[in-house]
Short mmCIF file of N, CA and C in Angstrom, two decimals:
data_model
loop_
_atom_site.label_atom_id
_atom_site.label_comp_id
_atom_site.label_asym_id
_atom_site.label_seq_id
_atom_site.Cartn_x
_atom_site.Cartn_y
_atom_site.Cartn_z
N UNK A 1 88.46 38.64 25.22
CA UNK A 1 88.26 37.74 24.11
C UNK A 1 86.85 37.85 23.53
N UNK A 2 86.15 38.75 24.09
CA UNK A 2 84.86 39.51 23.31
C UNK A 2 84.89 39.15 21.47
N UNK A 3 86.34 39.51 21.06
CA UNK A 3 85.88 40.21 19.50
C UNK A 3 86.39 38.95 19.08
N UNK A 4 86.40 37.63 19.66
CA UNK A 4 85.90 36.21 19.12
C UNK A 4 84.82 35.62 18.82
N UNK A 5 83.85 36.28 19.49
CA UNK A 5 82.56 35.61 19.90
C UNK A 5 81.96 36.75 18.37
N UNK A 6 82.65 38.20 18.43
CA UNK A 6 81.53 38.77 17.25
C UNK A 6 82.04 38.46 15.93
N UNK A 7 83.67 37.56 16.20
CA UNK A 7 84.04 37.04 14.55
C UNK A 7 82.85 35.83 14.48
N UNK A 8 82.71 35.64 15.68
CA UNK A 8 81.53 33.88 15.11
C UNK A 8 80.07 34.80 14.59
N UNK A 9 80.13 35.44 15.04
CA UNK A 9 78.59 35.98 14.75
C UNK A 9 78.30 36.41 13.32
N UNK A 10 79.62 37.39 12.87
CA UNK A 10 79.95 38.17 11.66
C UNK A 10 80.10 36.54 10.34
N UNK A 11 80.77 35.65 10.96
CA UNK A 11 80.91 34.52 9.79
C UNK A 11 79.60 34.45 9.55
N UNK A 12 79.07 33.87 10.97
CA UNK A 12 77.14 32.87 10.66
C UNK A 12 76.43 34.33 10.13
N UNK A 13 76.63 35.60 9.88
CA UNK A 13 76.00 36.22 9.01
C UNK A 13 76.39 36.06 7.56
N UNK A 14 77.77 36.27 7.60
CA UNK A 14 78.31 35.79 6.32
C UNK A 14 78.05 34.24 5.76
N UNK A 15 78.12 32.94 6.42
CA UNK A 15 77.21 32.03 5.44
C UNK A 15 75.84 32.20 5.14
N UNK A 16 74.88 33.44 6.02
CA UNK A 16 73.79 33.37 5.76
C UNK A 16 73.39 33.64 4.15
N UNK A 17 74.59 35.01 4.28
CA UNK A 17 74.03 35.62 2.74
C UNK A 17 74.74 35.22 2.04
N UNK A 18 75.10 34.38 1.81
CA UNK A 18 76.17 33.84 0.99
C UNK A 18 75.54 32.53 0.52
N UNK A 19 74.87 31.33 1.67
CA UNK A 19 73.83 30.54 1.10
C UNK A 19 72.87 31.81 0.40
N UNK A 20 71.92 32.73 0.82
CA UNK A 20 70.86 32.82 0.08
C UNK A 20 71.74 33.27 -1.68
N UNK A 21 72.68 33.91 -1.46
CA UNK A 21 73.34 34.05 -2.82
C UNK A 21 73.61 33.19 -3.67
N UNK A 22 73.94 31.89 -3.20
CA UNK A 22 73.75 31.05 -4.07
C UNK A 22 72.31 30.16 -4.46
N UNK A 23 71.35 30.48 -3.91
CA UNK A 23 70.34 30.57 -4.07
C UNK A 23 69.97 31.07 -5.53
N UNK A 24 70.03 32.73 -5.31
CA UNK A 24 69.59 33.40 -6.62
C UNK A 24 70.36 33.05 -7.46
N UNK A 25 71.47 32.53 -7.64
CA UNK A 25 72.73 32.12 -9.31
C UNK A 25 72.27 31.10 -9.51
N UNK A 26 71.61 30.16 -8.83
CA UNK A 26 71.35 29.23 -9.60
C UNK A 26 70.49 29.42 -10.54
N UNK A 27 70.16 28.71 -11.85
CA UNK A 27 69.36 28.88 -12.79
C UNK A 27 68.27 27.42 -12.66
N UNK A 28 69.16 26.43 -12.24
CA UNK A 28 68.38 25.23 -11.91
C UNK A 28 68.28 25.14 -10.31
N UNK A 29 67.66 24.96 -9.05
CA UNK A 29 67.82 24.81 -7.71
C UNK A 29 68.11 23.11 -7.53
N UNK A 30 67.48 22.71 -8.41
CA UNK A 30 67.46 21.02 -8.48
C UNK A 30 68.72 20.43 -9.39
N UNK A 31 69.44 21.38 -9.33
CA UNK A 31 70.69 20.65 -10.17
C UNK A 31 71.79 21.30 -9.00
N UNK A 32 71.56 21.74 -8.20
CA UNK A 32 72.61 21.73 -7.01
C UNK A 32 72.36 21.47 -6.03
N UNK A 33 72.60 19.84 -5.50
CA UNK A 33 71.94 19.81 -4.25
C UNK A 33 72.32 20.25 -3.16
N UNK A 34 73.95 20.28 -2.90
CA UNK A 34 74.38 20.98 -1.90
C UNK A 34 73.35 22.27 -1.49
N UNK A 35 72.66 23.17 -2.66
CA UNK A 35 72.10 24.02 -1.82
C UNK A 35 70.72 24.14 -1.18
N UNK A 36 70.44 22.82 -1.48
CA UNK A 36 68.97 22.19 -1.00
C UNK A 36 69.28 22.01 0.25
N UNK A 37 70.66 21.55 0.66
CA UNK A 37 71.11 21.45 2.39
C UNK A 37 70.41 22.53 2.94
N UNK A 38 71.08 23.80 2.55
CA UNK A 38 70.76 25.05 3.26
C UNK A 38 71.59 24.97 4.37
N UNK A 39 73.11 24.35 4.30
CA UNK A 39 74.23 24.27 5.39
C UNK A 39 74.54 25.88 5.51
N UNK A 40 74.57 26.86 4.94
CA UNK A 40 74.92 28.22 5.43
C UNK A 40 74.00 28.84 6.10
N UNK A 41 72.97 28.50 5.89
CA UNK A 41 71.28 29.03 6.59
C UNK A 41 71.35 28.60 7.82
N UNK A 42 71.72 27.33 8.27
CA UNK A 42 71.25 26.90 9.68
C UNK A 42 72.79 26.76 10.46
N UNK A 43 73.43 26.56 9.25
CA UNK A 43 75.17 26.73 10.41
C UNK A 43 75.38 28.03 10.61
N UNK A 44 74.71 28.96 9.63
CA UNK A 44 74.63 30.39 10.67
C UNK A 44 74.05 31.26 11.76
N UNK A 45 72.82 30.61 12.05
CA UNK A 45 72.32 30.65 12.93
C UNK A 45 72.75 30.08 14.17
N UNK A 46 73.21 28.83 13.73
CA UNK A 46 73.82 28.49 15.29
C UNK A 46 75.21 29.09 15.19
N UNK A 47 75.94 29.50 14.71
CA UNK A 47 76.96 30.41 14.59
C UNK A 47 76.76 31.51 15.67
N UNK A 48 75.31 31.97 14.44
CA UNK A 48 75.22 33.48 15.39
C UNK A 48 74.47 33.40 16.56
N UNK A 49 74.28 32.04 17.04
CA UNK A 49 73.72 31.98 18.44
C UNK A 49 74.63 31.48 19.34
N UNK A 50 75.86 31.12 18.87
CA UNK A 50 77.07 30.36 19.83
C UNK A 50 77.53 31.72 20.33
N UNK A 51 78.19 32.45 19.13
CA UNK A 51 78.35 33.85 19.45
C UNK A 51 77.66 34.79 20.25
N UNK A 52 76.51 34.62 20.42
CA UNK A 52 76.12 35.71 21.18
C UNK A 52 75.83 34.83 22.83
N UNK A 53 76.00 33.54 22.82
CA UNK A 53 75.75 33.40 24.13
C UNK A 53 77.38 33.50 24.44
N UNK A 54 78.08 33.36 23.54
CA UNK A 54 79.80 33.30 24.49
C UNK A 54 80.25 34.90 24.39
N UNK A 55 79.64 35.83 23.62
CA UNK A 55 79.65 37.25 23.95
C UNK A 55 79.27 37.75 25.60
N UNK A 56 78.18 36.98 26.01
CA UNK A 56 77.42 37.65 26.87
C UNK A 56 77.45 36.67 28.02
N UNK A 57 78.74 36.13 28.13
CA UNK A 57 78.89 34.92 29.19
C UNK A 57 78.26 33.99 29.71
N UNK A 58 77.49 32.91 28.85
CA UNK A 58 76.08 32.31 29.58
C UNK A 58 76.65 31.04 29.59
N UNK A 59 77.94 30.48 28.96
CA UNK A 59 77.81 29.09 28.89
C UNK A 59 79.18 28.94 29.59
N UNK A 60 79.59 27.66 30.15
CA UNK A 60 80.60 27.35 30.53
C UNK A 60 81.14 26.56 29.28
N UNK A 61 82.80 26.11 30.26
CA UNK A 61 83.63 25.78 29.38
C UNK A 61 83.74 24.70 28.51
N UNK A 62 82.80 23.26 29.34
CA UNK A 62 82.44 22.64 28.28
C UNK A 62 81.59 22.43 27.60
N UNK A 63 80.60 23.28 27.71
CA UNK A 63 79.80 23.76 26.27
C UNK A 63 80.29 24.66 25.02
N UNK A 64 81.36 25.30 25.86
CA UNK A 64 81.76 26.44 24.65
C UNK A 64 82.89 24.98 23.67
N UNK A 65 83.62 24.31 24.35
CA UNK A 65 84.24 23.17 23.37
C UNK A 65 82.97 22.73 22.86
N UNK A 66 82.28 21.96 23.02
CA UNK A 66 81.21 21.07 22.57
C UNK A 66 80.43 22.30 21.29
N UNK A 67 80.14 23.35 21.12
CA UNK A 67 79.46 23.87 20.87
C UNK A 67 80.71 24.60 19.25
N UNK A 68 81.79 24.97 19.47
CA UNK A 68 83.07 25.17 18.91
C UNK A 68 83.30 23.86 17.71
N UNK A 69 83.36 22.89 18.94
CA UNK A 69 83.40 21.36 17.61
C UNK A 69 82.33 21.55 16.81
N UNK A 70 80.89 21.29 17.61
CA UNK A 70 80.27 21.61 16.15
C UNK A 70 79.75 22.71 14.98
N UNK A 71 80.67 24.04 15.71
CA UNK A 71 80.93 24.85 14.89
C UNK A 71 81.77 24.61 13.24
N UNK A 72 83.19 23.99 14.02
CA UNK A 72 83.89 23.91 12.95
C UNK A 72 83.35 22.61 11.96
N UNK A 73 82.44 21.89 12.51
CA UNK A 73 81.94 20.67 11.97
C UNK A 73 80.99 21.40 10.45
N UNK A 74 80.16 22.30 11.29
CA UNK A 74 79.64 23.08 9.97
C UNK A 74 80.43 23.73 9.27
N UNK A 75 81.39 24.24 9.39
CA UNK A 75 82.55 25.29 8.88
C UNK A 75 82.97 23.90 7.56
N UNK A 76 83.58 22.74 8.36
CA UNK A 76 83.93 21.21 7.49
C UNK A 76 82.54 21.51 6.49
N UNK A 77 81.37 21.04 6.85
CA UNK A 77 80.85 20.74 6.02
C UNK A 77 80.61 21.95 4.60
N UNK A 78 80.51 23.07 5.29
CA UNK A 78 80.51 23.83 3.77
C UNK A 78 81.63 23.88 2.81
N UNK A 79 83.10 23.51 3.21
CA UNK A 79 84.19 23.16 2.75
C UNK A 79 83.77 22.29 1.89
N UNK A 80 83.30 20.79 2.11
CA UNK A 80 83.01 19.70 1.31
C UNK A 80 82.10 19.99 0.51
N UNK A 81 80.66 20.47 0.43
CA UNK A 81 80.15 20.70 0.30
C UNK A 81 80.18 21.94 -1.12
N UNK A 82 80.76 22.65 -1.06
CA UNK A 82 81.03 23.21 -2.33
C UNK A 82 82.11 23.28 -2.73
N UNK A 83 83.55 22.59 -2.20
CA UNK A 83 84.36 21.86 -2.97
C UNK A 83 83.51 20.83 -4.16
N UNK A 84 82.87 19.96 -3.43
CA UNK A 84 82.21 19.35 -4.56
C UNK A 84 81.31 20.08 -5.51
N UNK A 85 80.69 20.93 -5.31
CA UNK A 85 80.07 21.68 -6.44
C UNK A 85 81.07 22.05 -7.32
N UNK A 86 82.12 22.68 -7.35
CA UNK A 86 82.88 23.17 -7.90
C UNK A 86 83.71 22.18 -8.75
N UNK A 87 83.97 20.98 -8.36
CA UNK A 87 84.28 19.49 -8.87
C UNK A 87 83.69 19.68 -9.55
N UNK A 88 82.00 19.54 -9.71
CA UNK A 88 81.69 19.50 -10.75
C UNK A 88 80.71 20.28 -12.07
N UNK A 89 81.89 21.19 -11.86
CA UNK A 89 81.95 21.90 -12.90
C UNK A 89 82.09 21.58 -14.35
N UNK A 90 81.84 21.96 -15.02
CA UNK A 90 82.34 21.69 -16.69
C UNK A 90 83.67 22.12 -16.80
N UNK A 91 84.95 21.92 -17.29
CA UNK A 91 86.04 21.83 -17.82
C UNK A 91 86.35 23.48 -18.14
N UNK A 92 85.66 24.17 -19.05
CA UNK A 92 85.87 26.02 -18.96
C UNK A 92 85.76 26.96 -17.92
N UNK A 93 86.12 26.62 -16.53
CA UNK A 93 85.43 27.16 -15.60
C UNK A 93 86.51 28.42 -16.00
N UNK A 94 87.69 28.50 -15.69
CA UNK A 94 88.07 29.85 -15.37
C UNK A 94 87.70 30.58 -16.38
N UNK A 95 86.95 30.31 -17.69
CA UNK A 95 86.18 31.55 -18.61
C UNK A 95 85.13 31.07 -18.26
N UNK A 96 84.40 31.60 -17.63
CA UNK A 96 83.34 31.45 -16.95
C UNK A 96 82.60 30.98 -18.31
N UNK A 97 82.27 30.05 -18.54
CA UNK A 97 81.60 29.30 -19.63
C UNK A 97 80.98 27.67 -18.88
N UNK A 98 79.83 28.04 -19.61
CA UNK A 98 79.04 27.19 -19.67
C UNK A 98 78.84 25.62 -20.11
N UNK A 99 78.38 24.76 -20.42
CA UNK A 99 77.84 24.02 -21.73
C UNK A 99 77.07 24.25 -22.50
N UNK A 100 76.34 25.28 -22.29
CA UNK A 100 75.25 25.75 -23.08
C UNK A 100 75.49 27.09 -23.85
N UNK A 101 76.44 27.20 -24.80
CA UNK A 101 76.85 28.00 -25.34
C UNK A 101 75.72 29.11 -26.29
N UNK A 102 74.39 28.17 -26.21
CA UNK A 102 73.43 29.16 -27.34
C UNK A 102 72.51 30.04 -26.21
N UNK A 103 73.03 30.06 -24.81
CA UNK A 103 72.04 30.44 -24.12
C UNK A 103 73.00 31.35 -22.91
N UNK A 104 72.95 32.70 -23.44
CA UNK A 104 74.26 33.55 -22.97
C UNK A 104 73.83 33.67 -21.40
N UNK A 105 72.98 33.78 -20.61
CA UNK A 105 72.78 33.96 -19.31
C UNK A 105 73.28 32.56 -18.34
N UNK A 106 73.50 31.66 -19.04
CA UNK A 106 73.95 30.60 -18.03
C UNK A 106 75.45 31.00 -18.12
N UNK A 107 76.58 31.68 -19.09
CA UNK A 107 77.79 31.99 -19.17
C UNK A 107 77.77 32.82 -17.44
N UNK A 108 76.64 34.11 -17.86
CA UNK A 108 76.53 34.65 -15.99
C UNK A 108 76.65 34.04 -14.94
N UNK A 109 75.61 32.89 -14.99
CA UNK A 109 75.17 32.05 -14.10
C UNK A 109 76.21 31.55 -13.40
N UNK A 110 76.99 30.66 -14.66
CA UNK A 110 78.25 29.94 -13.84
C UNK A 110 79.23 30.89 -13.28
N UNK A 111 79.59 32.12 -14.09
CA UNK A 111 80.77 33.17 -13.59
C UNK A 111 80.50 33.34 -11.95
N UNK A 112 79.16 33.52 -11.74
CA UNK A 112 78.19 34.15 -10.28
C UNK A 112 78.59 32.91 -9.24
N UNK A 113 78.05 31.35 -9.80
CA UNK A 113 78.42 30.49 -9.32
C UNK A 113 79.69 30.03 -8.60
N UNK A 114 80.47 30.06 -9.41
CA UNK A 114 81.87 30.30 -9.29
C UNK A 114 82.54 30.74 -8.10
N UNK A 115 82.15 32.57 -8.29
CA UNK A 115 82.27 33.53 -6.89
C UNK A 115 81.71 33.23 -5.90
N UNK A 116 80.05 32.65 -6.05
CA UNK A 116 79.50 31.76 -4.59
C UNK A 116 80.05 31.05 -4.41
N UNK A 117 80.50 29.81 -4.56
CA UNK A 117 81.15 28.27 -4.07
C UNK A 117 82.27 29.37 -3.35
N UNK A 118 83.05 29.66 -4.17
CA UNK A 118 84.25 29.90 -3.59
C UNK A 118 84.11 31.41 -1.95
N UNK A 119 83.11 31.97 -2.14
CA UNK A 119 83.21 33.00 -1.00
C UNK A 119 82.59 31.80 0.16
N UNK A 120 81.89 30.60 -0.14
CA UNK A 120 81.07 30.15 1.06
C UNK A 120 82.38 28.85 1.24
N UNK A 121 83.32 28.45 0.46
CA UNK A 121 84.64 27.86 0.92
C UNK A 121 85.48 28.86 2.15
N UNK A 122 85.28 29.91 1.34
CA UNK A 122 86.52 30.55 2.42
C UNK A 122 85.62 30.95 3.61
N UNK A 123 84.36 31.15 3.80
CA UNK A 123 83.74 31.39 4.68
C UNK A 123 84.14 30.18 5.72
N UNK A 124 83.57 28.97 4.76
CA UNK A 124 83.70 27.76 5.67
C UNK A 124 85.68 27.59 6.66
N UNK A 125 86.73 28.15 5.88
CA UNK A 125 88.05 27.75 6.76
C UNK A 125 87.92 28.77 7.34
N UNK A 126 87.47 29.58 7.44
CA UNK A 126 87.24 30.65 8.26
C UNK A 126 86.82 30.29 9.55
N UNK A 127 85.66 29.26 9.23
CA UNK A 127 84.92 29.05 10.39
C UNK A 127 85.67 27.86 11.24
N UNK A 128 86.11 27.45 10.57
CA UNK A 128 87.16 26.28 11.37
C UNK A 128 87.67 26.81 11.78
N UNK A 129 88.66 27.65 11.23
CA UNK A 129 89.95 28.16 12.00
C UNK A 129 89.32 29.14 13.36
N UNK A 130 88.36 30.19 13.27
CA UNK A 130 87.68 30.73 14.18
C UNK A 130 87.46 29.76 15.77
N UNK A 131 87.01 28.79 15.20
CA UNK A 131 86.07 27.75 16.45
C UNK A 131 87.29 26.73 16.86
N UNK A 132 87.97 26.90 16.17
CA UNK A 132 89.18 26.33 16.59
C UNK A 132 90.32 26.77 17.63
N UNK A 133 90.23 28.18 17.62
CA UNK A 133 90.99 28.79 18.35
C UNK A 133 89.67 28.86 19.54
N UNK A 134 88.82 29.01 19.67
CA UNK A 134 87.54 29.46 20.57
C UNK A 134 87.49 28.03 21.27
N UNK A 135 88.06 26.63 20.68
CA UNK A 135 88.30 25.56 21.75
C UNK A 135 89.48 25.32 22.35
N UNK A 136 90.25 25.98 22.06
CA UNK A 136 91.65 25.81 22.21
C UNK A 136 91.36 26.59 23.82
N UNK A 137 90.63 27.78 23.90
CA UNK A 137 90.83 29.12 25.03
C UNK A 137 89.11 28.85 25.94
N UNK A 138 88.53 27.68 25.50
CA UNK A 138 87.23 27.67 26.40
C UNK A 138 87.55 27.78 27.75
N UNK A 139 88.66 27.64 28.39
CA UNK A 139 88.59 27.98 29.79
C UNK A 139 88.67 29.06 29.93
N UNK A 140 89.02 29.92 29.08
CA UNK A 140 89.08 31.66 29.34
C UNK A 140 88.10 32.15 29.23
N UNK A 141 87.64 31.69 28.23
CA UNK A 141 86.15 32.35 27.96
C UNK A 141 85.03 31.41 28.67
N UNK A 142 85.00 30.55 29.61
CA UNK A 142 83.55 30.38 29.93
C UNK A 142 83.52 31.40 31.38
N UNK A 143 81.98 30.73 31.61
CA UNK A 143 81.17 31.56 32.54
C UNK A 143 81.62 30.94 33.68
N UNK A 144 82.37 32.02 34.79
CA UNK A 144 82.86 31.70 36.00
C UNK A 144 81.74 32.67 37.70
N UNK A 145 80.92 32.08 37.96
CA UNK A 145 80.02 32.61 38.80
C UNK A 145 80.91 32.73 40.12
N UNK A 146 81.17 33.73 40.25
CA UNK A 146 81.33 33.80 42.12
C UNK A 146 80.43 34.13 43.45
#
């Protein structure tokens, strides 16, 4: 059950660059606060640190639950989290349009936007569903010393 531990690792890389990506689309940083959280920055790190200690057998079984819950807890929160960005959107979203029709780079902006929210959504059920199965099997996978 190795190539569980490197799907957790491979996600918390994937919200990494995926927060800093929505980073650069924004045109305002202060008009999205969700990304002032920086929930993909630090839920990937502990991602990619759950992963590599349950790669390399260091934790037992009820840390790997405890550690799994609040995996998928971050996985939840980027779900909410740019579900609501995407809420609130302006009304033209699927033509990637703006409100600011005299100012053609925000048309980009939002199109870019768009593709972020939605790659760091699916990142996020990803990560549920991942840490979900990884609590379901913590007795298999923890650390058994003989």
């Amino acid at each position: 059950m190795c190539g569980i531990a490197v799907v957790n690792i491979l996600l918390g890389c994937l919200a990494i660059i995926f927060q800093v990506m929505a980073l650069f689309v924004s045109d305002d940083i202060h008009r999205y606060s969700q990304d002032l959280a920086f929930t993909g920055v630090w839920g990937g790190v502990f991602l990619i640190l759950f992963g590599v200690l349950l790669k390399n057998h260091k934790i037992g079984a009820a840390t790997i639950k405890f550690m799994a819950i609040f995996s998928a807890i971050t996985g939840i929160i980027l779900i909410g989290l740019y579900s609501w960005s995407i809420n609130t959107y302006p009304l033209p979203v699927s033509e990637c349009q703006d409100w600011d029709y005299y100012n053609p780079s925000t048309v980009l902006l939002s199109c870019n936007r768009v593709v972020v929210d939605s790659l760091l959504i699916s990142c996020g059920i990803l990560i549920v569903l991942t840490n979900t199965i990884i609590a379901s099997k913590a007795s298999a996978l923890s650390f058994t010393s003989y």
